[in-house]
Short mmCIF file of C-alpha atoms and ligand atoms in Angstrom, two decimals:
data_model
loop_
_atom_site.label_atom_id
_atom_site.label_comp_id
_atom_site.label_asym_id
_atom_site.label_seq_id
_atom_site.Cartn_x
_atom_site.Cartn_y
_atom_site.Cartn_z
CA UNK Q 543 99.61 -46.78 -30.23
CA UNK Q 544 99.46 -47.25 -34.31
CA UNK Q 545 101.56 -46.80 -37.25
CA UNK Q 546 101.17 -44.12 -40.02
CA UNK Q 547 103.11 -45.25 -43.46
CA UNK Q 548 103.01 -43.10 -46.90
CA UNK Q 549 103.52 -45.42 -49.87
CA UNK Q 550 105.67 -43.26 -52.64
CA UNK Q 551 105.54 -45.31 -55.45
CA UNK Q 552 107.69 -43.99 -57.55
CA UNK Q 553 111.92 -44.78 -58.74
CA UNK Q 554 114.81 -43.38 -61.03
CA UNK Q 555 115.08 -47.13 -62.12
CA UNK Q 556 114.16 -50.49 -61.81
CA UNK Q 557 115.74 -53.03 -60.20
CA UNK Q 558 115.90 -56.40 -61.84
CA UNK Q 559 114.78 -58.25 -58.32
CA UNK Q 560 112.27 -55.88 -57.71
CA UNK Q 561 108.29 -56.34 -57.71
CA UNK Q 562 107.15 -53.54 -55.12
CA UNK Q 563 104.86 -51.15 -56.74
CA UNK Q 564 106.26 -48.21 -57.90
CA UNK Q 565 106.91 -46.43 -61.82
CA UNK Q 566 109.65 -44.94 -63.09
CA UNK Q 567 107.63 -41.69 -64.79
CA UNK Q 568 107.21 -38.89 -62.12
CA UNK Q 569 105.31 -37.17 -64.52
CA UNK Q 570 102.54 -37.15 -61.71
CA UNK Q 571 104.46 -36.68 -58.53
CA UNK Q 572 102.78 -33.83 -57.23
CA UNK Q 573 99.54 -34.74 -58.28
CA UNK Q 574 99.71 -37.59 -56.30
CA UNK Q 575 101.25 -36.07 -53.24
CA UNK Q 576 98.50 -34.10 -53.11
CA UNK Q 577 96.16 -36.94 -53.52
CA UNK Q 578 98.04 -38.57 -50.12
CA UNK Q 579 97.24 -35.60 -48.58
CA UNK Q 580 93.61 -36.13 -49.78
CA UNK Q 581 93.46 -39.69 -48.54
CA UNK Q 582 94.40 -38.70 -45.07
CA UNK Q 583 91.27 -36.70 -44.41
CA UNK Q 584 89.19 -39.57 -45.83
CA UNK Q 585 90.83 -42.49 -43.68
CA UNK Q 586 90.65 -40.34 -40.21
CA UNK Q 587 88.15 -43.16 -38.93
CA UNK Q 588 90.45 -46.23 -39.56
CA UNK Q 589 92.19 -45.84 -36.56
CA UNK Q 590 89.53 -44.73 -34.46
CA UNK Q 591 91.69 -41.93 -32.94
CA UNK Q 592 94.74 -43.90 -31.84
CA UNK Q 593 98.04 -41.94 -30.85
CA UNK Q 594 100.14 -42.05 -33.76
CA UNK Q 595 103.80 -43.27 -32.72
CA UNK Q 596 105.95 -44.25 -35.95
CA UNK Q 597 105.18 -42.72 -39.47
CA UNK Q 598 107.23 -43.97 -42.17
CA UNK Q 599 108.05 -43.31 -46.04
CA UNK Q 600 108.69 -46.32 -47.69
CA UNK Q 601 108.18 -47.28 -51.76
CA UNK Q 602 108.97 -46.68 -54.29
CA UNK Q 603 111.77 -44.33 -53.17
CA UNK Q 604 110.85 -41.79 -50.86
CA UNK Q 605 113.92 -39.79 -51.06
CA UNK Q 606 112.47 -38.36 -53.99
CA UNK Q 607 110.19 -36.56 -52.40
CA UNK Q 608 111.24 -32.47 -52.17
CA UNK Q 609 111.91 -31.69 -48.48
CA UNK Q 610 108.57 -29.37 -49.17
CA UNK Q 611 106.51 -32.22 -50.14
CA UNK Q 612 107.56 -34.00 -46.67
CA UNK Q 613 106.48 -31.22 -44.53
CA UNK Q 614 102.88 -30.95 -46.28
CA UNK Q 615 102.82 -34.84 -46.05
CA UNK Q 616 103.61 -34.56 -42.01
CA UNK Q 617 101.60 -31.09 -41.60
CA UNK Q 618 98.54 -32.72 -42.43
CA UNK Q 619 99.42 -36.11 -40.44
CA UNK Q 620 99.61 -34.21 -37.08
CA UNK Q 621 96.89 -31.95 -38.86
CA UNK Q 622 94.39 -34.77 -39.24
CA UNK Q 623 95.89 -37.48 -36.98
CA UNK Q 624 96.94 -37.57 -32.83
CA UNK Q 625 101.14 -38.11 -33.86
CA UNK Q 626 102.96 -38.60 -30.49
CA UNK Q 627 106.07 -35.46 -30.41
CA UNK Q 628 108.30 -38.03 -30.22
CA UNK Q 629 107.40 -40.04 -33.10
CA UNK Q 630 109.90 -42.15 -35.13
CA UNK Q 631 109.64 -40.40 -38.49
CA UNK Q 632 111.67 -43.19 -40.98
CA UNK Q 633 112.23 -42.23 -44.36
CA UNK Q 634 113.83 -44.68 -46.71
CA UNK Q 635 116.41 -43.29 -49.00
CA UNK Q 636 118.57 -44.39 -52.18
CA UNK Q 637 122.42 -42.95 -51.48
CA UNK Q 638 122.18 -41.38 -55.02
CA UNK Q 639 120.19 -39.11 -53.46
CA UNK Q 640 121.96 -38.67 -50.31
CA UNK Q 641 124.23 -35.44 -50.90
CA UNK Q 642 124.90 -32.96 -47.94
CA UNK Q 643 121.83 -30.23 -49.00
CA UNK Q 644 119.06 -33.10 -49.43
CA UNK Q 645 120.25 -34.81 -46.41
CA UNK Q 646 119.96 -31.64 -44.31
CA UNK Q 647 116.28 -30.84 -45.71
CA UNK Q 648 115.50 -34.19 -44.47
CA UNK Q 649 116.38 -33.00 -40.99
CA UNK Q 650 114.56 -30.10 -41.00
CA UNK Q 651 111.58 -31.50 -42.38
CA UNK Q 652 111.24 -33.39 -39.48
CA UNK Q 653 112.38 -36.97 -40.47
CA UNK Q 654 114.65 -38.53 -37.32
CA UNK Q 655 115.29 -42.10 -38.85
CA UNK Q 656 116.77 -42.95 -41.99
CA UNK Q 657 116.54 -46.07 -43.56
CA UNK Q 658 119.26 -46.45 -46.72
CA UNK Q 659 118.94 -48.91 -49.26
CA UNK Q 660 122.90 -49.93 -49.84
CA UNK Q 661 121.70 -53.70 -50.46
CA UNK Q 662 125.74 -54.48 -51.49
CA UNK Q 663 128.82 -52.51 -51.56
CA UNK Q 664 130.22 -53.99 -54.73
CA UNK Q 665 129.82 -51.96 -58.15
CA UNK Q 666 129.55 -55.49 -59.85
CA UNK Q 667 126.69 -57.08 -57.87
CA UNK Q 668 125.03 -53.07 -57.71
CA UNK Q 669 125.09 -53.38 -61.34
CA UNK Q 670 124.20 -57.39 -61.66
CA UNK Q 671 120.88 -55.65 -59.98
CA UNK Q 672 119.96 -52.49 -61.99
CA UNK Q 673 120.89 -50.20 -58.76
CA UNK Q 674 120.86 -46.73 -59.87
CA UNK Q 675 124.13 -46.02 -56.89
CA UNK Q 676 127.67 -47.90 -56.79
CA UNK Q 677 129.44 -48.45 -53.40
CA UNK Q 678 131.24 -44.95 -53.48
CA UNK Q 679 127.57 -43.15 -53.45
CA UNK Q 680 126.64 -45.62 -50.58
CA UNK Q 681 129.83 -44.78 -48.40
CA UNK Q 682 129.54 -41.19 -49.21
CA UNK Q 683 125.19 -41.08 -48.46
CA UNK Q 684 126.23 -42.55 -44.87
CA UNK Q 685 129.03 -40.38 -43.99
CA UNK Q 686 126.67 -37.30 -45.24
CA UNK Q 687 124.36 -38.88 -43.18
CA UNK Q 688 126.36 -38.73 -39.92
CA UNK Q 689 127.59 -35.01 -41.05
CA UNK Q 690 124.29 -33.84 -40.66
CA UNK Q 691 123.36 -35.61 -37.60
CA UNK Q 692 121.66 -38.22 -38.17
CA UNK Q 693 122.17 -40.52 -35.19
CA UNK Q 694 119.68 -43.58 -35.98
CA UNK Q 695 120.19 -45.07 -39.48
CA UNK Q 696 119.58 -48.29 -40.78
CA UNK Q 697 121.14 -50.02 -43.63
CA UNK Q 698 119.63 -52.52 -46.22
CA UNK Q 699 121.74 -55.44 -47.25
CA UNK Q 700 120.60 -58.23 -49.34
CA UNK Q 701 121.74 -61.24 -49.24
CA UNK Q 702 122.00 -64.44 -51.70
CA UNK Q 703 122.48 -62.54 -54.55
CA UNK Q 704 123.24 -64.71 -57.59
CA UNK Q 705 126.97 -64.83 -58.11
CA UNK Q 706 127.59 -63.63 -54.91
CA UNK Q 707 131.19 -65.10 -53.75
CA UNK Q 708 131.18 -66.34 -49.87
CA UNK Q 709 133.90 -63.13 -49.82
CA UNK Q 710 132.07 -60.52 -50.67
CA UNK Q 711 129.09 -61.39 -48.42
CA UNK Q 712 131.91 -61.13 -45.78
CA UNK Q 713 133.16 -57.81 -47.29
CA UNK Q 714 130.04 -56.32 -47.08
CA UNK Q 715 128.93 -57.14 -43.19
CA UNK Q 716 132.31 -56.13 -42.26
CA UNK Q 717 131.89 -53.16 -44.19
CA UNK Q 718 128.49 -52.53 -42.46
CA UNK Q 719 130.09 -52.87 -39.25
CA UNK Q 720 133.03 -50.55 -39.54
CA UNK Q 721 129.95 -48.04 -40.75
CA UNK Q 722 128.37 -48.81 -37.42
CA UNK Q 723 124.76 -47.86 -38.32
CA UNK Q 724 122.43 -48.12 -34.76
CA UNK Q 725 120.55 -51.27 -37.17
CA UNK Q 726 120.57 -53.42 -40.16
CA UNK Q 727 118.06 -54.80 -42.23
CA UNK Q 728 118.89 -57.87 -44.20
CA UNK Q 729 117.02 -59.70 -46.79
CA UNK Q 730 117.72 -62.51 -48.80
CA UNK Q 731 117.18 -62.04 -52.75
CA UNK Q 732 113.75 -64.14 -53.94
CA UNK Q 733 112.97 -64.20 -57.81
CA UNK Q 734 109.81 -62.97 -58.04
CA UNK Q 735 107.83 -64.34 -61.51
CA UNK Q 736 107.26 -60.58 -62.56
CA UNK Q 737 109.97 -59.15 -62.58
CA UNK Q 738 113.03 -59.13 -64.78
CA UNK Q 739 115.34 -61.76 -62.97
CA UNK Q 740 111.75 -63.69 -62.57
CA UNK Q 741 112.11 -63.55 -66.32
CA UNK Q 742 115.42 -64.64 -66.98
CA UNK Q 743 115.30 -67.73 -64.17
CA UNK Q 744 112.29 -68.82 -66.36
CA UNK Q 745 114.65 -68.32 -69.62
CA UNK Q 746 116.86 -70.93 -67.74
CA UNK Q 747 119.50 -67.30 -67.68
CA UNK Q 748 119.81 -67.08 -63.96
CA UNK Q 749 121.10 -69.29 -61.33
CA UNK Q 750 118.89 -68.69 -58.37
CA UNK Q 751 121.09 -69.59 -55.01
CA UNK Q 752 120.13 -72.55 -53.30
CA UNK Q 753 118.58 -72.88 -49.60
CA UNK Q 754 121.42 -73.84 -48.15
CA UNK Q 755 123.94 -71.21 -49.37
CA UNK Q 756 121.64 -68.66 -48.64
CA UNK Q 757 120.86 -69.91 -45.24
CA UNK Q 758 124.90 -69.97 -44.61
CA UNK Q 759 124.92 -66.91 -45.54
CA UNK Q 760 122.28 -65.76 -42.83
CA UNK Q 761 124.52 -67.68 -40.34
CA UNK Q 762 127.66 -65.75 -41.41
CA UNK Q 763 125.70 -62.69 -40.92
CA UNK Q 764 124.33 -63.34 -37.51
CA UNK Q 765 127.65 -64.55 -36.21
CA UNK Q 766 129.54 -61.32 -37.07
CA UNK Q 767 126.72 -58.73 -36.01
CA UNK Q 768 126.49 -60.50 -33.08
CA UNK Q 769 130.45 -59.96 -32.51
CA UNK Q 770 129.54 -56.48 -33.18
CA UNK Q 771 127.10 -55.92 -30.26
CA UNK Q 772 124.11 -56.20 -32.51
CA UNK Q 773 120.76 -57.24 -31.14
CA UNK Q 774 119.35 -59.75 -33.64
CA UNK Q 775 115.65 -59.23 -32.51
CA UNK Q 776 113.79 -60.19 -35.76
CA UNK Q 777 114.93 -62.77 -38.90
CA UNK Q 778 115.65 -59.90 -41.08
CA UNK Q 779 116.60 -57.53 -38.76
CA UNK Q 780 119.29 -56.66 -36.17
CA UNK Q 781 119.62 -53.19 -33.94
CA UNK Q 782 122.21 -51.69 -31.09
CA UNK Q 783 120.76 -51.81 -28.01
CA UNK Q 784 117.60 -49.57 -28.16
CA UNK Q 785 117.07 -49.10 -31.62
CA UNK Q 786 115.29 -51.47 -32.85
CA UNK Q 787 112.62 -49.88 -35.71
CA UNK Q 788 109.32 -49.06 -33.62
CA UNK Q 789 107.63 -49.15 -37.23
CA UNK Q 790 108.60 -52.54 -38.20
CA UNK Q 791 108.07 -53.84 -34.28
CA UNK Q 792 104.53 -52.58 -34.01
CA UNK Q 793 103.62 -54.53 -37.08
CA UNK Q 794 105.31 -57.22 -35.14
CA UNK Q 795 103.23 -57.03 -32.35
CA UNK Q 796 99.54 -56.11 -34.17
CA UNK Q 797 99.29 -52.88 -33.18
CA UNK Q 798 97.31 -51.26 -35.58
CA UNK Q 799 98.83 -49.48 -38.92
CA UNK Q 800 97.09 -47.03 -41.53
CA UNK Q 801 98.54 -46.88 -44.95
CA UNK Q 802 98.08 -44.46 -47.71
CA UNK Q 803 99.03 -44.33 -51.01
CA UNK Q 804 98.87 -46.90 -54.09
CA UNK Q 805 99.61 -50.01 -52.60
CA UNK Q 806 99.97 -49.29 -49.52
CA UNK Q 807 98.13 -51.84 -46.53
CA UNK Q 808 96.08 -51.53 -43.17
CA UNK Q 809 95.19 -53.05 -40.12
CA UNK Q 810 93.00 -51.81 -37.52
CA UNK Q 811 92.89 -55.57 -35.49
CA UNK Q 812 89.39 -56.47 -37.33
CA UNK Q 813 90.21 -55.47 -41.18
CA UNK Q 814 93.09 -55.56 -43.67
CA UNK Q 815 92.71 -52.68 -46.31
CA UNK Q 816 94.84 -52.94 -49.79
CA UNK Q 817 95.06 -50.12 -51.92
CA UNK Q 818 95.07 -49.96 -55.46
CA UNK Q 819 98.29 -50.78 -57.36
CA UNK Q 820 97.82 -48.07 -59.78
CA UNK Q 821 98.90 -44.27 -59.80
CA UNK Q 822 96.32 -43.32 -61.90
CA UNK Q 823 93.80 -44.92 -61.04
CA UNK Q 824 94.57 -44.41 -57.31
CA UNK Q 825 94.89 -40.37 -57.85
CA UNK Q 826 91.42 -40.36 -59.93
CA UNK Q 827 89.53 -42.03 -57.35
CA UNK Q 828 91.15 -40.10 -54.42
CA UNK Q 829 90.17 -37.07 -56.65
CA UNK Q 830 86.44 -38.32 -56.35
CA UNK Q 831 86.65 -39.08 -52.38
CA UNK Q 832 86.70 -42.51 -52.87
CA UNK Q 833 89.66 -44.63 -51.24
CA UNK Q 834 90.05 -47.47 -54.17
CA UNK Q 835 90.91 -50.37 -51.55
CA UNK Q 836 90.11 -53.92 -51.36
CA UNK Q 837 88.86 -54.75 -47.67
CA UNK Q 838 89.16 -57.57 -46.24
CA UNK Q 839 87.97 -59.00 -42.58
CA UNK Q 840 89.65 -61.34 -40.74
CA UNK Q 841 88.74 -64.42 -39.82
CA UNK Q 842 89.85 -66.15 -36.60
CA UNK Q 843 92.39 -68.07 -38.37
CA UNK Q 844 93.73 -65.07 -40.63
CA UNK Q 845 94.59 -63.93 -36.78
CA UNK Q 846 96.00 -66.66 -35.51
CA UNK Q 847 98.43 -67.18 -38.52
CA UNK Q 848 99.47 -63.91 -39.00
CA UNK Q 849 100.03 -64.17 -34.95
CA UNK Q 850 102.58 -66.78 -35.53
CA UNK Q 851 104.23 -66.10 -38.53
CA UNK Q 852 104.98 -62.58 -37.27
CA UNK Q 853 105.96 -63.45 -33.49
CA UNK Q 854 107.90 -66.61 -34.27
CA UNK Q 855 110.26 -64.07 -36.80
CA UNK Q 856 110.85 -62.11 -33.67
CA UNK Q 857 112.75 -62.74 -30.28
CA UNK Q 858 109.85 -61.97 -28.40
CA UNK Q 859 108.69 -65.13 -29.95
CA UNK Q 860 105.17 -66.50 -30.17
CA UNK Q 861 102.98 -66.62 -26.99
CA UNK Q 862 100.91 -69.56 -26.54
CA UNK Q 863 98.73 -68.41 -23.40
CA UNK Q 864 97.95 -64.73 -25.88
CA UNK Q 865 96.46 -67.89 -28.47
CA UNK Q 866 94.70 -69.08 -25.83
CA UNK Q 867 93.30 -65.97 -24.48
CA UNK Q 868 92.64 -64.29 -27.38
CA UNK Q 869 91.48 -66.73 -29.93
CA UNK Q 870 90.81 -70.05 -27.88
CA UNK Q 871 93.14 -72.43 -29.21
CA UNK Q 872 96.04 -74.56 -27.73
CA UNK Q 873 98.89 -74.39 -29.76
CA UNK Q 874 101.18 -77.30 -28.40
CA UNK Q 875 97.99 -79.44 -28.36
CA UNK Q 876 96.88 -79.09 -31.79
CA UNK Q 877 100.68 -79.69 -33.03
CA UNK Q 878 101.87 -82.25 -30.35
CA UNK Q 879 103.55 -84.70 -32.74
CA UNK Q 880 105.05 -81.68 -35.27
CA UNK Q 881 106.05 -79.69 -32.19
CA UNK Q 882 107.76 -82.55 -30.24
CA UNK Q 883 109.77 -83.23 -33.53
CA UNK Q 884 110.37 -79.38 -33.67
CA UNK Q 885 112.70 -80.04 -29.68
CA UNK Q 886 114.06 -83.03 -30.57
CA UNK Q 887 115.69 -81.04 -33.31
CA UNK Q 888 116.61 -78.34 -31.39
CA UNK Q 889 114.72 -75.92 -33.78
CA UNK Q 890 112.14 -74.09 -31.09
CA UNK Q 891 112.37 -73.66 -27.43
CA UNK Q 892 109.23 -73.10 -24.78
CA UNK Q 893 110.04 -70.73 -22.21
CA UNK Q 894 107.13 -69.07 -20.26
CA UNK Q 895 104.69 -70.45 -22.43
CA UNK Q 896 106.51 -68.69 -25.54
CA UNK Q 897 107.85 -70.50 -28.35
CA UNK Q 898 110.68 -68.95 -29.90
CA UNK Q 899 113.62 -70.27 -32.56
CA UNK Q 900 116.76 -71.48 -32.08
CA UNK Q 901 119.33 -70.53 -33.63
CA UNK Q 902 119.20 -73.49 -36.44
CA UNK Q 903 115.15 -72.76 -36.01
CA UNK Q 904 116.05 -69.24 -37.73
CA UNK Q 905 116.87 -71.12 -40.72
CA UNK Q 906 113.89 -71.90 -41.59
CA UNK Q 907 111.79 -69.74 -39.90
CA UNK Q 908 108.86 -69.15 -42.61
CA UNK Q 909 108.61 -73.16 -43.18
CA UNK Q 910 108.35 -73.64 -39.64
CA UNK Q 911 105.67 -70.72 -38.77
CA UNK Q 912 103.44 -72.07 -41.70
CA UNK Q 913 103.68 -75.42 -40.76
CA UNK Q 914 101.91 -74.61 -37.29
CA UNK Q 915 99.18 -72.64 -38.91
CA UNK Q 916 95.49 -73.69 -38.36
CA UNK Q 917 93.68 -74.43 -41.22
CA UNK Q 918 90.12 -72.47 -42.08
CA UNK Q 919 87.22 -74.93 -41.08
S1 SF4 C 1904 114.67 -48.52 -55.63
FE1 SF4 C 1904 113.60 -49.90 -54.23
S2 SF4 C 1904 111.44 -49.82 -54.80
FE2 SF4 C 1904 112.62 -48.89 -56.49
S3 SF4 C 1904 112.92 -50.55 -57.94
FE3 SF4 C 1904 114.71 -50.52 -56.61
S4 SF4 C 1904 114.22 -51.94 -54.90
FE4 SF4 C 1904 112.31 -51.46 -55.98
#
């Protein structure tokens, strides 16, 4: 069972928070579609002929693409690659590009999951963040959405947004939940040095919210989803009863993940693969047969802390007898003291063997997760 994922690295517009790779000229869109195509044929041994069961369009913005370019990117996937019939085909969209007609090519071009990036439904904050929608486009992509049956959506929120009053973080879950999309992925805003809020925090022109407003915030959210019947089964993430993403759970769990495109990363349980951050680049080598990536094998400890910090995000939490099996090492004995200090807080519980978070834990989930990592010898 293994992922497929198509990196389209390529936007109207910039956002001021964001530092995924993508460009806003186009000029080379097609070009490099067929230069994904290209790569497909050249990775077929990555995955050493595992069933294909969630492909996914991510970016970048993917709802660029023309509902032509989606069906030669997903002809040549079952073409070249065993994809299950019932795969989860995700495609993440902006709602400025959500209208009736390019919502129902998506549908016939085979995508079955949508994944919309509304991140806020006020114009001001939308703005505050270079978004090229305002909330009217959002309402109007989901209810288009739901027109042209699309029963499994997901919307984007982010959280912690500079400025952001304590009422509209409550306006927009509540406005999420009156939507009721089958899941919800939330993340909270970082400043990342690169891009331009990075640049105007180090100008001393932004006032980048602190821990514990943020993590308030991530209370408030889980509190009302909750109310709402919604399955929080990851940190970030939250899902009606069966429909949690299968993508974004099988990186979860390891399973094994090819990706193509600039950018774009794989896993095939010995190596991690990065791919060039560069269109042109990435298209000239493709053009040459070469796949321009950066390999890298994993040591036992990459494993083991890549184990944790994904499992412990995740209600399936992080099994201690898999550590064991798999790569030799007692967990609760080589973090007795940190551990015991961990329950006496009430931040993890052991059930089973399986350490998972509380629900203060979930707080501070990454500090925890790299605090238990093993250290290369
Ligand atoms: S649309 Fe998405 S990928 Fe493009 S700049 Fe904005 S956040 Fe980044």
């Amino acid at each position: 069972m293994a992922g497929l994922y198509f990196h389209i690295p390529f936007c109207k517009q910039a956002c001021y928070y964001c530092d995924f790779h993508f460009s806003t000229n186009q000029q080379i869109k097609s070009t490099l579609v067929e230069a994904l195509v290209r790569e497909l044929t050249l990775q077929q041994n990555f995955l050493a002929d595992e069933t294909i069961h969630t492909i996914y369009f991510g970016g970048g913005t993917p709802s660029i693409l023309t509902k032509e370019e989606i069906e030669m990117l997903l002809s040549a996937a079952k073409e070249y690659y065993p994809v299950h019939p019932d795969a989860e085909i995700t495609l993440e969209a902006n709602p400025d590009d959500l209208d009736e007609g390019k919502l129902a090519d998506l549908k016939r071009a085979g995508i079955n999951r949508l994944s919309i990036g509304i991140q806020t439904f006020h114009n001001d904050l939308l703005r505050f963040m270079n978004r090229a929608h305002n909330a009217a486009t959002a309402l109007n992509a989901f209810q288009n959405a739901r027109k042209v049956d699309f029963n499994n959506i997901s919307i984007d929120l982010i959280y912690a947004i500079p400025g952001e009053t304590e009422e509209q973080w409550l306006e927009d879950i509540r406005q999420v939940i009156e939507l009721q999309p089958e899941h919800v992925s939330c993340y909270s805003l970082t400043v990342e040095e690169k891009t331009v809020f990075g640049k105007w925090s180090t100008a001393g022109k932004l006032n980048v919210v602190e821990d514990d407003l943020a993590a308030q915030q991530l209370e408030l959210l889980m509190d009302e989803l909750d109310r709402a019947g919604y399955e929080h089964y990851e940190i970030s993430n939250f899902a009606k009863p069966g429909y949690y993403s299968r993508h974004n759970s099988s990186y979860w769990r390891q399973q094994n993940y090819l990706g193509i495109g600039p950018s774009a990363h794989s896993y095939n349980g010995a190596i991690r693969q990065f791919n060039i951050s560069n269109n042109h680049l990435y298209v000239k080598a493709i053009e040459q047969n070469n796949v321009p990536a950066q390999t890298e094998v994993l040591t036992t400890e990459n494993k083991i802390n890549e184990y944790i910090l994904t499992t412990l995000r995740t209600h399936w939490g992080t099994n201690l007898d898999y550590l064991k099996q798999h790569h030799n090492i007692d967990l609760l004995k080589e973090n007795s003291v940190y551990l015991d200090q961990l329950f006496e807080k009430g931040l993890v519980v052991l059930n089973q063997n399986v350490l998972t978070l509380t629900r203060k834990g979930k707080l501070m989930a990454d500090r925890i997760a790299s605090d238990l990592f093993v250290v290369e010898k």
